[in-house]
Amino acid sequence: MNGIITGIVVVYLFICILIGIWATRQTKSTSDFLIAGRNLGMFVMAIAAFSSIQSGFGLLGGVGQTYDAGMGFAAGVLIAAPLGFGLTWFLVGKRMWMMGSKGDVYTLGDVVEKRYDSKAARGWLGIAITLGVIGYLGTQVQAMGIIMHSIFGVSPKVGALIGLTILAFYSVGGGIIASVYTDLFQGIIMIIVSIVIFFIAINVGGGMQTITQNLQSADPLLATSFGTYSMVSIACWIFLFSLGAAGQPHFINKFLMIKSPKQLKWGAFTAGIAYAITVLLVVSIGLSARSLYIQGKFPELATPDDSLVVFVTHFTPSVIGGLVLAGLLAAIMSTGSGFVTLGAASIVRDIPRAFNIKVKNELMMNRIVVLALLIISTLFSFYMDTLVALLGVFGWGTFASTVFPAVVLGLIWKRATKQGAIASIVIGLFLNFLLEIGQKYGIVILPEGVVVGAFSLAISIMTFIIISLLTQKENVRLDKEMLKAMEG
């Protein structure tokens, strides 16, 4: 690996460690560890929200999928996600902030219990988020291993373990504060680098006309708007990643962190534009690399997930390549920090409180559970052993189908009941895991092209609505404060 690239990555990781040390000193309570003391401004929150969504899954996995099958992944996922920012801000932004203002609300479990007056709903949501974190964090583990392997020459598994050690160092101490501010740091870098590398990648590929002609010569579908993916898959991705964005706990939990509802005004625009800019990096590198491969100018790859790393190390200036890889690694690690914080909150706070158990010294227990979740997620990642983007879709689908109905629709629809919420969480959770594990062993139930997460989200929403309508007599009477929060 180029010495300049390695040096930039080392400096970048050192800065992330310094942020972690600073964040640890700022973290003095459970509120600080889980919701940054409710003290974030609009820009910090918006960039952190964008960065938490656009991580190893979107960048490394997105480039790999674009290289492998054309524009379909970008059209179905990377375009739908910015739309999801607007929908999320509109649907739950102010509602979540107002729920947080009710006091002692640090997690989505707290929100659900106050909404439905149900500890069972809280417990089931805590279980769902914990399992979703394990699946989604597995994406970050795989992406981290690929990047560390490319930079330092170690095996992907060893690289993942090295990265996880650094991640554990600052996430255990700094919690969500460390996650948010490393997100901010790497997010700004990635926005700048994405603009620069877009022009570099197109130029290296010989211009869009040359790239298009090369793609057409290999497979005419590669040059189309949807690549080689079926329209069914594209439609599923658009549904899952636009509407499902509001069901991502590492995203919507950040609305509990802002200090004033006035900070919401430009958040969706800021986050959406930032995400859209990074799509330029994904599309330009993916298509240019495939074009070069068709011409015999790009190395053979062990897996499409290697395409981003190979491109930036072989076809870009060392400084740009170093910034891309360092920024990507930091994105993976900061997103991972956010995930394990959410999972720890579910295990330490939500699940015990569902059984009327209050854990003493929550801050210390959260830090211990963070370590345990990092280990479990690593083992799950090694077990699944699939492409980064596909593992990310699995994690996203688990969150969307369990969180969106119970939390988002629950804060909008006054007739929603706790029975509907619990049923939707259970159905969404089991559908995702059973169908995904079944596919791993060749048991395919859904029609070709149907994405498991999109199917599970649709069934979960229908379950939520139907069960709520059937249990109206048991609907909880909402107090004035809750009604005010739900009006947003």
Short mmCIF file of C-alpha atoms in Angstrom, two decimals:
data_model
loop_
_atom_site.label_atom_id
_atom_site.label_comp_id
_atom_site.label_asym_id
_atom_site.label_seq_id
_atom_site.Cartn_x
_atom_site.Cartn_y
_atom_site.Cartn_z
CA MET A 1 0.00 0.00 0.00
CA ASN A 2 1.19 3.53 -0.83
CA GLY A 3 2.97 5.14 2.12
CA ILE A 4 1.05 8.41 1.75
CA ILE A 5 -2.29 6.60 1.92
CA THR A 6 -1.21 4.62 4.97
CA GLY A 7 0.04 7.78 6.66
CA ILE A 8 -3.22 9.65 6.04
CA VAL A 9 -5.24 6.74 7.41
CA VAL A 10 -3.09 6.53 10.54
CA VAL A 11 -3.43 10.29 11.17
CA TYR A 12 -7.17 10.08 10.56
CA LEU A 13 -7.61 7.21 13.01
CA PHE A 14 -5.52 9.11 15.55
CA ILE A 15 -7.87 12.09 15.22
CA CYS A 16 -10.86 9.80 15.75
CA ILE A 17 -9.21 8.46 18.90
CA LEU A 18 -8.67 12.03 20.13
CA ILE A 19 -12.36 12.75 19.51
CA GLY A 20 -13.17 9.63 21.50
CA ILE A 21 -11.00 10.77 24.40
CA TRP A 22 -12.65 14.20 24.36
CA ALA A 23 -16.13 12.61 24.16
CA THR A 24 -15.33 10.32 27.10
CA ARG A 25 -14.54 13.36 29.22
CA GLN A 26 -17.86 14.93 28.20
CA THR A 27 -19.83 11.78 29.05
CA LYS A 28 -20.80 11.93 32.69
CA SER A 29 -24.34 10.52 32.73
CA THR A 30 -26.67 8.11 30.95
CA SER A 31 -28.23 11.10 29.17
CA ASP A 32 -24.81 12.09 27.79
CA PHE A 33 -24.02 8.51 26.75
CA LEU A 34 -27.34 7.87 24.96
CA ILE A 35 -28.62 11.25 23.67
CA ALA A 36 -25.61 13.61 23.90
CA GLY A 37 -27.27 15.55 26.71
CA ARG A 38 -29.95 16.89 24.32
CA ASN A 39 -27.53 19.58 23.21
CA LEU A 40 -26.99 19.18 19.44
CA GLY A 41 -27.51 21.94 16.89
CA MET A 42 -29.05 21.55 13.44
CA PHE A 43 -25.83 21.19 11.41
CA VAL A 44 -24.18 18.66 13.72
CA MET A 45 -27.37 16.59 13.95
CA ALA A 46 -28.08 16.70 10.19
CA ILE A 47 -24.54 15.71 9.14
CA ALA A 48 -24.46 13.01 11.81
CA ALA A 49 -27.81 11.69 10.55
CA PHE A 50 -26.56 11.59 6.95
CA SER A 51 -23.28 9.94 8.00
CA SER A 52 -25.01 7.31 10.10
CA ILE A 53 -27.04 6.24 7.06
CA GLN A 54 -24.28 6.58 4.43
CA SER A 55 -21.55 4.37 5.88
CA GLY A 56 -19.80 1.16 4.82
CA PHE A 57 -23.13 -0.17 3.62
CA GLY A 58 -23.89 2.66 1.18
CA LEU A 59 -20.36 3.55 0.04
CA LEU A 60 -18.38 0.31 -0.06
CA GLY A 61 -21.44 -1.85 -0.77
CA GLY A 62 -22.95 0.67 -3.18
CA VAL A 63 -19.80 0.88 -5.31
CA GLY A 64 -19.58 -2.92 -5.34
CA GLN A 65 -23.18 -3.33 -6.49
CA THR A 66 -22.80 -0.61 -9.15
CA TYR A 67 -19.63 -2.24 -10.43
CA ASP A 68 -21.30 -5.64 -10.51
CA ALA A 69 -24.74 -4.82 -11.95
CA GLY A 70 -24.95 -1.19 -13.05
CA MET A 71 -27.15 1.65 -11.83
CA GLY A 72 -29.91 -0.41 -10.22
CA PHE A 73 -28.62 -0.13 -6.67
CA ALA A 74 -28.12 3.62 -7.01
CA ALA A 75 -31.58 4.09 -8.54
CA GLY A 76 -33.33 1.97 -5.95
CA VAL A 77 -31.36 2.74 -2.78
CA LEU A 78 -29.08 5.74 -3.09
CA ILE A 79 -31.76 7.95 -4.63
CA ALA A 80 -34.56 6.77 -2.34
CA ALA A 81 -32.58 7.37 0.86
CA PRO A 82 -32.39 11.20 0.50
CA LEU A 83 -36.16 11.18 -0.05
CA GLY A 84 -36.36 9.31 3.23
CA PHE A 85 -34.66 12.21 5.03
CA GLY A 86 -37.47 14.56 4.02
CA LEU A 87 -40.16 12.06 4.94
CA THR A 88 -38.58 11.37 8.31
CA TRP A 89 -38.20 15.02 9.28
CA PHE A 90 -41.81 15.67 8.24
CA LEU A 91 -43.33 12.59 9.87
CA VAL A 92 -41.55 12.37 13.20
CA GLY A 93 -38.96 15.15 13.64
CA LYS A 94 -40.89 17.48 15.91
CA ARG A 95 -42.95 14.65 17.39
CA MET A 96 -39.80 12.86 18.57
CA TRP A 97 -38.35 16.07 19.99
CA MET A 98 -41.55 16.75 21.91
CA MET A 99 -41.53 13.18 23.27
CA GLY A 100 -38.00 13.81 24.49
CA SER A 101 -39.09 17.01 26.20
CA LYS A 102 -41.41 14.95 28.45
CA GLY A 103 -38.35 13.98 30.51
CA ASP A 104 -36.39 10.73 31.06
CA VAL A 105 -36.81 9.75 27.40
CA TYR A 106 -33.50 8.43 26.10
CA THR A 107 -34.50 5.55 23.80
CA LEU A 108 -37.19 4.49 21.38
CA GLY A 109 -38.30 2.06 24.07
CA ASP A 110 -39.04 5.05 26.31
CA VAL A 111 -41.05 6.61 23.46
CA VAL A 112 -43.07 3.45 22.83
CA GLU A 113 -43.87 2.85 26.49
CA LYS A 114 -45.15 6.42 26.93
CA ARG A 115 -47.16 6.21 23.70
CA TYR A 116 -48.91 2.89 24.40
CA ASP A 117 -48.55 2.66 28.19
CA SER A 118 -47.15 -0.81 27.53
CA LYS A 119 -44.01 -2.38 28.94
CA ALA A 120 -44.51 -5.37 26.62
CA ALA A 121 -44.26 -3.11 23.55
CA ARG A 122 -41.11 -1.61 25.03
CA GLY A 123 -39.57 -5.03 25.64
CA TRP A 124 -40.31 -6.39 22.17
CA LEU A 125 -38.94 -3.25 20.52
CA GLY A 126 -35.80 -3.57 22.64
CA ILE A 127 -35.32 -7.15 21.45
CA ALA A 128 -35.90 -6.16 17.81
CA ILE A 129 -33.42 -3.28 17.96
CA THR A 130 -30.81 -5.47 19.63
CA LEU A 131 -31.07 -8.14 16.92
CA GLY A 132 -31.16 -5.51 14.17
CA VAL A 133 -28.01 -3.92 15.60
CA ILE A 134 -26.23 -7.28 15.47
CA GLY A 135 -27.20 -7.70 11.80
CA TYR A 136 -26.48 -4.14 10.72
CA LEU A 137 -23.25 -3.85 12.69
CA GLY A 138 -22.14 -6.98 10.86
CA THR A 139 -22.14 -4.83 7.71
CA GLN A 140 -19.72 -2.40 9.32
CA VAL A 141 -17.50 -5.27 10.50
CA GLN A 142 -17.21 -6.69 7.00
CA ALA A 143 -16.56 -3.28 5.43
CA MET A 144 -13.96 -2.50 8.08
CA GLY A 145 -12.15 -5.75 7.40
CA ILE A 146 -11.99 -5.02 3.66
CA ILE A 147 -10.57 -1.52 4.20
CA MET A 148 -8.01 -2.59 6.82
CA HIS A 149 -6.94 -5.50 4.61
CA SER A 150 -6.31 -3.12 1.70
CA ILE A 151 -4.42 -0.57 3.77
CA PHE A 152 -2.29 -2.73 6.05
CA GLY A 153 -2.18 -6.05 4.17
CA VAL A 154 -3.69 -8.15 6.96
CA SER A 155 -6.53 -10.61 6.34
CA PRO A 156 -10.07 -9.12 6.33
CA LYS A 157 -10.92 -10.88 9.60
CA VAL A 158 -7.78 -9.64 11.33
CA GLY A 159 -8.41 -6.18 9.86
CA ALA A 160 -11.94 -6.22 11.25
CA LEU A 161 -10.62 -7.14 14.70
CA ILE A 162 -8.06 -4.30 14.62
CA GLY A 163 -10.73 -1.81 13.63
CA LEU A 164 -13.11 -3.11 16.28
CA THR A 165 -10.45 -2.64 18.94
CA ILE A 166 -10.16 1.05 18.05
CA LEU A 167 -13.95 1.31 17.83
CA ALA A 168 -14.32 -0.24 21.27
CA PHE A 169 -11.77 2.20 22.67
CA TYR A 170 -13.82 5.30 21.96
CA SER A 171 -17.39 3.96 21.84
CA VAL A 172 -17.15 2.40 25.31
CA GLY A 173 -16.07 5.69 26.80
CA GLY A 174 -17.70 8.36 24.66
CA GLY A 175 -20.98 6.71 23.69
CA ILE A 176 -23.18 8.67 21.32
CA ILE A 177 -21.15 11.88 21.71
CA ALA A 178 -18.11 10.14 20.20
CA SER A 179 -20.31 8.71 17.44
CA VAL A 180 -21.94 12.03 16.55
CA TYR A 181 -18.75 14.08 16.38
CA THR A 182 -16.75 11.49 14.43
CA ASP A 183 -19.77 11.37 12.10
CA LEU A 184 -19.53 15.15 11.73
CA PHE A 185 -15.79 15.06 11.06
CA GLN A 186 -15.84 12.28 8.48
CA GLY A 187 -19.10 13.53 6.92
CA ILE A 188 -17.59 16.89 5.98
CA ILE A 189 -14.50 15.18 4.54
CA MET A 190 -16.58 12.73 2.51
CA ILE A 191 -18.74 15.50 1.03
CA ILE A 192 -15.64 17.32 -0.22
CA VAL A 193 -13.90 14.16 -1.43
CA SER A 194 -17.03 12.90 -3.23
CA ILE A 195 -17.19 16.03 -5.37
CA VAL A 196 -13.49 15.84 -6.25
CA ILE A 197 -13.42 12.12 -6.96
CA PHE A 198 -16.52 12.29 -9.16
CA PHE A 199 -14.59 14.32 -11.74
CA ILE A 200 -11.45 12.21 -11.31
CA ALA A 201 -13.35 8.95 -11.82
CA ILE A 202 -15.20 10.16 -14.91
CA ASN A 203 -11.92 11.44 -16.37
CA VAL A 204 -10.08 8.16 -15.63
CA GLY A 205 -12.90 6.26 -17.34
CA GLY A 206 -12.49 8.40 -20.48
CA GLY A 207 -15.69 10.44 -20.05
CA MET A 208 -19.31 9.39 -19.79
CA GLN A 209 -19.65 8.61 -23.49
CA THR A 210 -16.71 6.19 -23.42
CA ILE A 211 -17.89 4.60 -20.17
CA THR A 212 -21.39 4.11 -21.59
CA GLN A 213 -20.10 2.59 -24.81
CA ASN A 214 -17.88 0.15 -22.92
CA LEU A 215 -20.75 -0.92 -20.66
CA GLN A 216 -23.03 -1.42 -23.67
CA SER A 217 -20.42 -3.54 -25.42
CA ALA A 218 -20.28 -5.95 -22.48
CA ASP A 219 -23.97 -5.98 -21.59
CA PRO A 220 -26.52 -3.42 -22.87
CA LEU A 221 -28.36 -3.57 -19.53
CA LEU A 222 -25.30 -2.22 -17.69
CA ALA A 223 -25.76 1.13 -19.44
CA THR A 224 -29.45 1.47 -18.56
CA SER A 225 -30.93 3.38 -15.61
CA PHE A 226 -31.65 0.19 -13.65
CA GLY A 227 -28.72 -2.00 -14.66
CA THR A 228 -29.24 -5.75 -14.60
CA TYR A 229 -31.64 -5.67 -11.63
CA SER A 230 -35.31 -6.50 -12.07
CA MET A 231 -37.95 -3.77 -11.76
CA VAL A 232 -39.42 -5.71 -8.84
CA SER A 233 -36.16 -5.32 -6.88
CA ILE A 234 -35.91 -1.62 -7.77
CA ALA A 235 -39.48 -0.99 -6.60
CA CYS A 236 -38.80 -2.90 -3.36
CA TRP A 237 -35.69 -0.87 -2.67
CA ILE A 238 -37.44 2.45 -3.32
CA PHE A 239 -40.22 1.48 -0.92
CA LEU A 240 -37.85 0.14 1.72
CA PHE A 241 -35.28 2.94 1.63
CA SER A 242 -37.59 5.95 1.33
CA LEU A 243 -40.34 5.02 3.79
CA GLY A 244 -38.06 2.73 5.78
CA ALA A 245 -35.61 5.54 6.54
CA ALA A 246 -38.01 6.73 9.22
CA GLY A 247 -37.71 3.31 10.84
CA GLN A 248 -33.94 3.46 11.36
CA PRO A 249 -33.34 3.90 15.11
CA HIS A 250 -29.80 5.26 14.66
CA PHE A 251 -31.43 8.03 12.59
CA ILE A 252 -34.65 8.95 14.38
CA ASN A 253 -33.09 8.62 17.82
CA LYS A 254 -31.07 11.74 16.94
CA PHE A 255 -34.23 13.84 17.12
CA LEU A 256 -34.07 13.25 20.88
CA MET A 257 -30.62 14.88 20.90
CA ILE A 258 -31.32 18.36 19.52
CA LYS A 259 -31.66 21.21 21.98
CA SER A 260 -34.55 23.05 20.30
CA PRO A 261 -37.25 22.33 17.65
CA LYS A 262 -35.98 25.43 15.83
CA GLN A 263 -32.96 23.31 14.88
CA LEU A 264 -35.21 21.12 12.70
CA LYS A 265 -35.86 23.75 10.03
CA TRP A 266 -33.04 23.04 7.56
CA GLY A 267 -32.06 19.59 8.78
CA ALA A 268 -33.74 17.51 6.08
CA PHE A 269 -32.34 19.68 3.30
CA THR A 270 -28.82 19.58 4.75
CA ALA A 271 -28.80 15.82 5.31
CA GLY A 272 -30.43 15.05 1.94
CA ILE A 273 -28.02 17.19 -0.06
CA ALA A 274 -25.02 15.75 1.78
CA TYR A 275 -26.17 12.19 1.07
CA ALA A 276 -26.92 12.95 -2.59
CA ILE A 277 -23.40 14.34 -3.07
CA THR A 278 -21.85 11.09 -1.83
CA VAL A 279 -23.96 9.21 -4.39
CA LEU A 280 -21.71 10.88 -7.00
CA LEU A 281 -18.76 8.96 -5.57
CA VAL A 282 -20.62 5.64 -5.64
CA VAL A 283 -21.89 5.96 -9.21
CA SER A 284 -18.74 7.41 -10.76
CA ILE A 285 -16.35 4.88 -9.23
CA GLY A 286 -18.64 1.89 -9.80
CA LEU A 287 -19.27 2.63 -13.49
CA SER A 288 -15.75 3.82 -14.29
CA ALA A 289 -14.17 0.76 -12.64
CA ARG A 290 -16.43 -1.60 -14.59
CA SER A 291 -15.63 0.24 -17.82
CA LEU A 292 -11.91 -0.09 -17.14
CA TYR A 293 -12.37 -3.80 -16.38
CA ILE A 294 -14.11 -4.34 -19.72
CA GLN A 295 -11.11 -2.73 -21.42
CA GLY A 296 -8.73 -5.00 -19.50
CA LYS A 297 -7.30 -2.09 -17.50
CA PHE A 298 -8.77 -3.00 -14.10
CA PRO A 299 -7.49 -5.85 -11.90
CA GLU A 300 -9.47 -9.02 -11.28
CA LEU A 301 -11.42 -8.79 -8.02
CA ALA A 302 -12.09 -11.47 -5.45
CA THR A 303 -15.44 -9.78 -4.74
CA PRO A 304 -17.22 -6.66 -6.08
CA ASP A 305 -16.87 -5.11 -2.62
CA ASP A 306 -13.15 -4.65 -3.40
CA SER A 307 -13.84 -2.31 -6.34
CA LEU A 308 -13.82 0.98 -4.38
CA VAL A 309 -10.55 0.25 -2.61
CA VAL A 310 -8.81 -0.98 -5.76
CA PHE A 311 -9.95 2.06 -7.73
CA VAL A 312 -8.84 4.71 -5.22
CA THR A 313 -5.47 3.01 -4.63
CA HIS A 314 -4.67 2.46 -8.31
CA PHE A 315 -6.36 5.28 -10.22
CA THR A 316 -6.46 8.37 -7.97
CA PRO A 317 -3.80 10.65 -6.45
CA SER A 318 -2.47 9.24 -3.18
CA VAL A 319 -3.80 12.12 -1.08
CA ILE A 320 -7.34 11.69 -2.46
CA GLY A 321 -7.16 7.92 -2.10
CA GLY A 322 -5.97 8.26 1.47
CA LEU A 323 -8.76 10.69 2.36
CA VAL A 324 -11.38 8.42 0.78
CA LEU A 325 -10.22 5.31 2.62
CA ALA A 326 -9.67 7.13 5.90
CA GLY A 327 -13.03 8.86 5.67
CA LEU A 328 -14.74 5.60 4.80
CA LEU A 329 -13.07 3.80 7.68
CA ALA A 330 -14.08 6.55 10.09
CA ALA A 331 -17.64 6.45 8.72
CA ILE A 332 -17.81 2.73 9.38
CA MET A 333 -16.44 3.07 12.88
CA SER A 334 -18.57 6.04 13.91
CA THR A 335 -21.71 4.37 12.57
CA GLY A 336 -20.73 1.21 14.41
CA SER A 337 -20.36 3.25 17.58
CA GLY A 338 -23.89 4.57 17.14
CA PHE A 339 -25.24 1.07 16.60
CA VAL A 340 -23.66 -0.49 19.66
CA THR A 341 -24.87 2.43 21.77
CA LEU A 342 -28.43 1.77 20.61
CA GLY A 343 -28.11 -1.94 21.24
CA ALA A 344 -26.65 -1.38 24.69
CA ALA A 345 -29.51 0.97 25.57
CA SER A 346 -32.01 -1.70 24.57
CA ILE A 347 -30.32 -4.40 26.66
CA VAL A 348 -29.55 -2.27 29.71
CA ARG A 349 -32.58 0.03 29.76
CA ASP A 350 -35.49 -1.14 27.62
CA ILE A 351 -35.64 -4.90 28.09
CA PRO A 352 -35.10 -4.84 31.90
CA ARG A 353 -37.68 -2.06 32.38
CA ALA A 354 -40.18 -4.15 30.44
CA PHE A 355 -39.95 -6.55 33.39
CA ASN A 356 -40.01 -3.73 35.99
CA ILE A 357 -36.27 -4.12 36.59
CA LYS A 358 -34.23 -0.94 36.85
CA VAL A 359 -30.51 -1.49 36.33
CA LYS A 360 -28.24 0.31 38.76
CA ASN A 361 -25.40 2.37 37.32
CA GLU A 362 -26.76 2.34 33.76
CA LEU A 363 -23.73 4.22 32.43
CA MET A 364 -21.28 1.52 33.51
CA MET A 365 -23.53 -1.32 32.33
CA ASN A 366 -23.98 0.35 28.93
CA ARG A 367 -20.22 0.40 28.51
CA ILE A 368 -19.90 -3.30 29.39
CA VAL A 369 -22.70 -4.32 27.01
CA VAL A 370 -21.12 -2.31 24.18
CA LEU A 371 -18.11 -4.64 24.32
CA ALA A 372 -20.32 -7.72 24.30
CA LEU A 373 -22.30 -6.50 21.29
CA LEU A 374 -19.13 -5.82 19.30
CA ILE A 375 -18.02 -9.41 19.83
CA ILE A 376 -21.42 -10.92 18.96
CA SER A 377 -21.80 -8.77 15.83
CA THR A 378 -18.37 -9.82 14.62
CA LEU A 379 -19.26 -13.51 14.95
CA PHE A 380 -22.57 -12.92 13.13
CA SER A 381 -20.77 -11.12 10.29
CA PHE A 382 -18.32 -14.01 9.84
CA TYR A 383 -21.24 -16.46 9.87
CA MET A 384 -23.34 -14.65 7.24
CA ASP A 385 -20.33 -14.12 4.93
CA THR A 386 -22.25 -12.24 2.23
CA LEU A 387 -21.73 -9.01 0.30
CA VAL A 388 -21.65 -5.82 2.36
CA ALA A 389 -24.60 -4.21 0.54
CA LEU A 390 -26.80 -7.28 0.90
CA LEU A 391 -26.04 -7.65 4.60
CA GLY A 392 -26.84 -3.93 4.97
CA VAL A 393 -30.22 -4.37 3.27
CA PHE A 394 -30.96 -7.13 5.79
CA GLY A 395 -30.18 -4.86 8.75
CA TRP A 396 -32.11 -1.95 7.27
CA GLY A 397 -35.13 -4.17 6.61
CA THR A 398 -35.13 -5.51 10.17
CA PHE A 399 -35.17 -2.00 11.60
CA ALA A 400 -37.75 -0.67 9.13
CA SER A 401 -40.28 -3.46 9.64
CA THR A 402 -40.06 -3.42 13.44
CA VAL A 403 -39.65 0.31 14.17
CA PHE A 404 -41.62 2.14 11.46
CA PRO A 405 -45.14 0.90 12.30
CA ALA A 406 -44.87 0.93 16.10
CA VAL A 407 -42.96 4.21 16.46
CA VAL A 408 -43.59 6.34 13.37
CA LEU A 409 -47.17 5.37 12.58
CA GLY A 410 -47.87 5.17 16.30
CA LEU A 411 -46.91 8.83 16.74
CA ILE A 412 -49.09 9.86 13.81
CA TRP A 413 -52.18 7.67 14.17
CA LYS A 414 -54.14 8.23 17.39
CA ARG A 415 -56.14 5.00 17.02
CA ALA A 416 -53.05 2.79 17.09
CA THR A 417 -53.04 0.28 19.95
CA LYS A 418 -50.39 -1.54 21.92
CA GLN A 419 -51.62 -4.87 20.50
CA GLY A 420 -51.04 -3.55 16.98
CA ALA A 421 -47.58 -2.30 17.94
CA ILE A 422 -46.51 -5.58 19.55
CA ALA A 423 -47.88 -7.68 16.69
CA SER A 424 -46.10 -5.58 14.05
CA ILE A 425 -42.77 -5.78 15.89
CA VAL A 426 -42.98 -9.55 16.34
CA ILE A 427 -44.11 -10.21 12.75
CA GLY A 428 -41.50 -7.88 11.23
CA LEU A 429 -38.69 -9.35 13.32
CA PHE A 430 -39.42 -13.01 12.66
CA LEU A 431 -40.18 -12.53 8.95
CA ASN A 432 -36.84 -10.83 8.36
CA PHE A 433 -34.75 -13.37 10.21
CA LEU A 434 -36.56 -16.48 9.00
CA LEU A 435 -36.60 -15.43 5.33
CA GLU A 436 -32.97 -14.21 5.32
CA ILE A 437 -31.61 -17.31 7.08
CA GLY A 438 -33.76 -19.45 4.79
CA GLN A 439 -32.21 -17.83 1.72
CA LYS A 440 -28.75 -18.55 3.09
CA TYR A 441 -29.61 -22.25 3.07
CA GLY A 442 -31.34 -22.18 -0.30
CA ILE A 443 -34.93 -22.04 1.01
CA VAL A 444 -36.48 -19.30 -1.12
CA ILE A 445 -40.16 -18.57 -0.49
CA LEU A 446 -40.63 -15.13 -2.06
CA PRO A 447 -40.86 -14.59 -5.83
CA GLU A 448 -37.63 -13.73 -7.62
CA GLY A 449 -36.60 -10.10 -7.17
CA VAL A 450 -38.70 -9.45 -4.06
CA VAL A 451 -36.53 -7.96 -1.30
CA VAL A 452 -37.11 -9.57 2.10
CA GLY A 453 -36.99 -6.28 4.00
CA ALA A 454 -39.57 -4.61 1.74
CA PHE A 455 -41.91 -7.60 2.01
CA SER A 456 -41.53 -7.68 5.80
CA LEU A 457 -42.15 -3.92 6.07
CA ALA A 458 -45.35 -4.16 4.02
CA ILE A 459 -46.68 -7.11 6.07
CA SER A 460 -45.69 -5.39 9.32
CA ILE A 461 -47.57 -2.20 8.39
CA MET A 462 -50.69 -4.16 7.44
CA THR A 463 -50.48 -6.14 10.68
CA PHE A 464 -50.18 -2.93 12.70
CA ILE A 465 -53.23 -1.37 11.08
CA ILE A 466 -55.45 -4.46 11.14
CA ILE A 467 -54.69 -5.46 14.75
CA SER A 468 -55.11 -1.86 15.92
CA LEU A 469 -58.54 -1.65 14.28
CA LEU A 470 -59.58 -4.97 15.82
CA THR A 471 -58.52 -3.91 19.34
CA GLN A 472 -60.00 -0.41 19.48
CA LYS A 473 -61.92 -1.14 22.70
CA GLU A 474 -58.61 -1.59 24.50
CA ASN A 475 -57.10 1.58 23.09
CA VAL A 476 -55.28 3.70 25.69
CA ARG A 477 -56.72 7.14 26.35
CA LEU A 478 -54.09 9.71 25.42
CA ASP A 479 -53.39 12.58 27.82
CA LYS A 480 -53.09 16.20 26.69
CA GLU A 481 -49.30 16.14 26.62
CA MET A 482 -49.23 13.04 24.42
CA LEU A 483 -51.86 14.47 22.06
CA LYS A 484 -49.84 17.67 21.78
CA ALA A 485 -46.68 15.70 20.97
CA MET A 486 -48.52 13.64 18.34
CA GLU A 487 -49.85 16.76 16.64
CA GLY A 488 -46.23 17.78 16.05
#
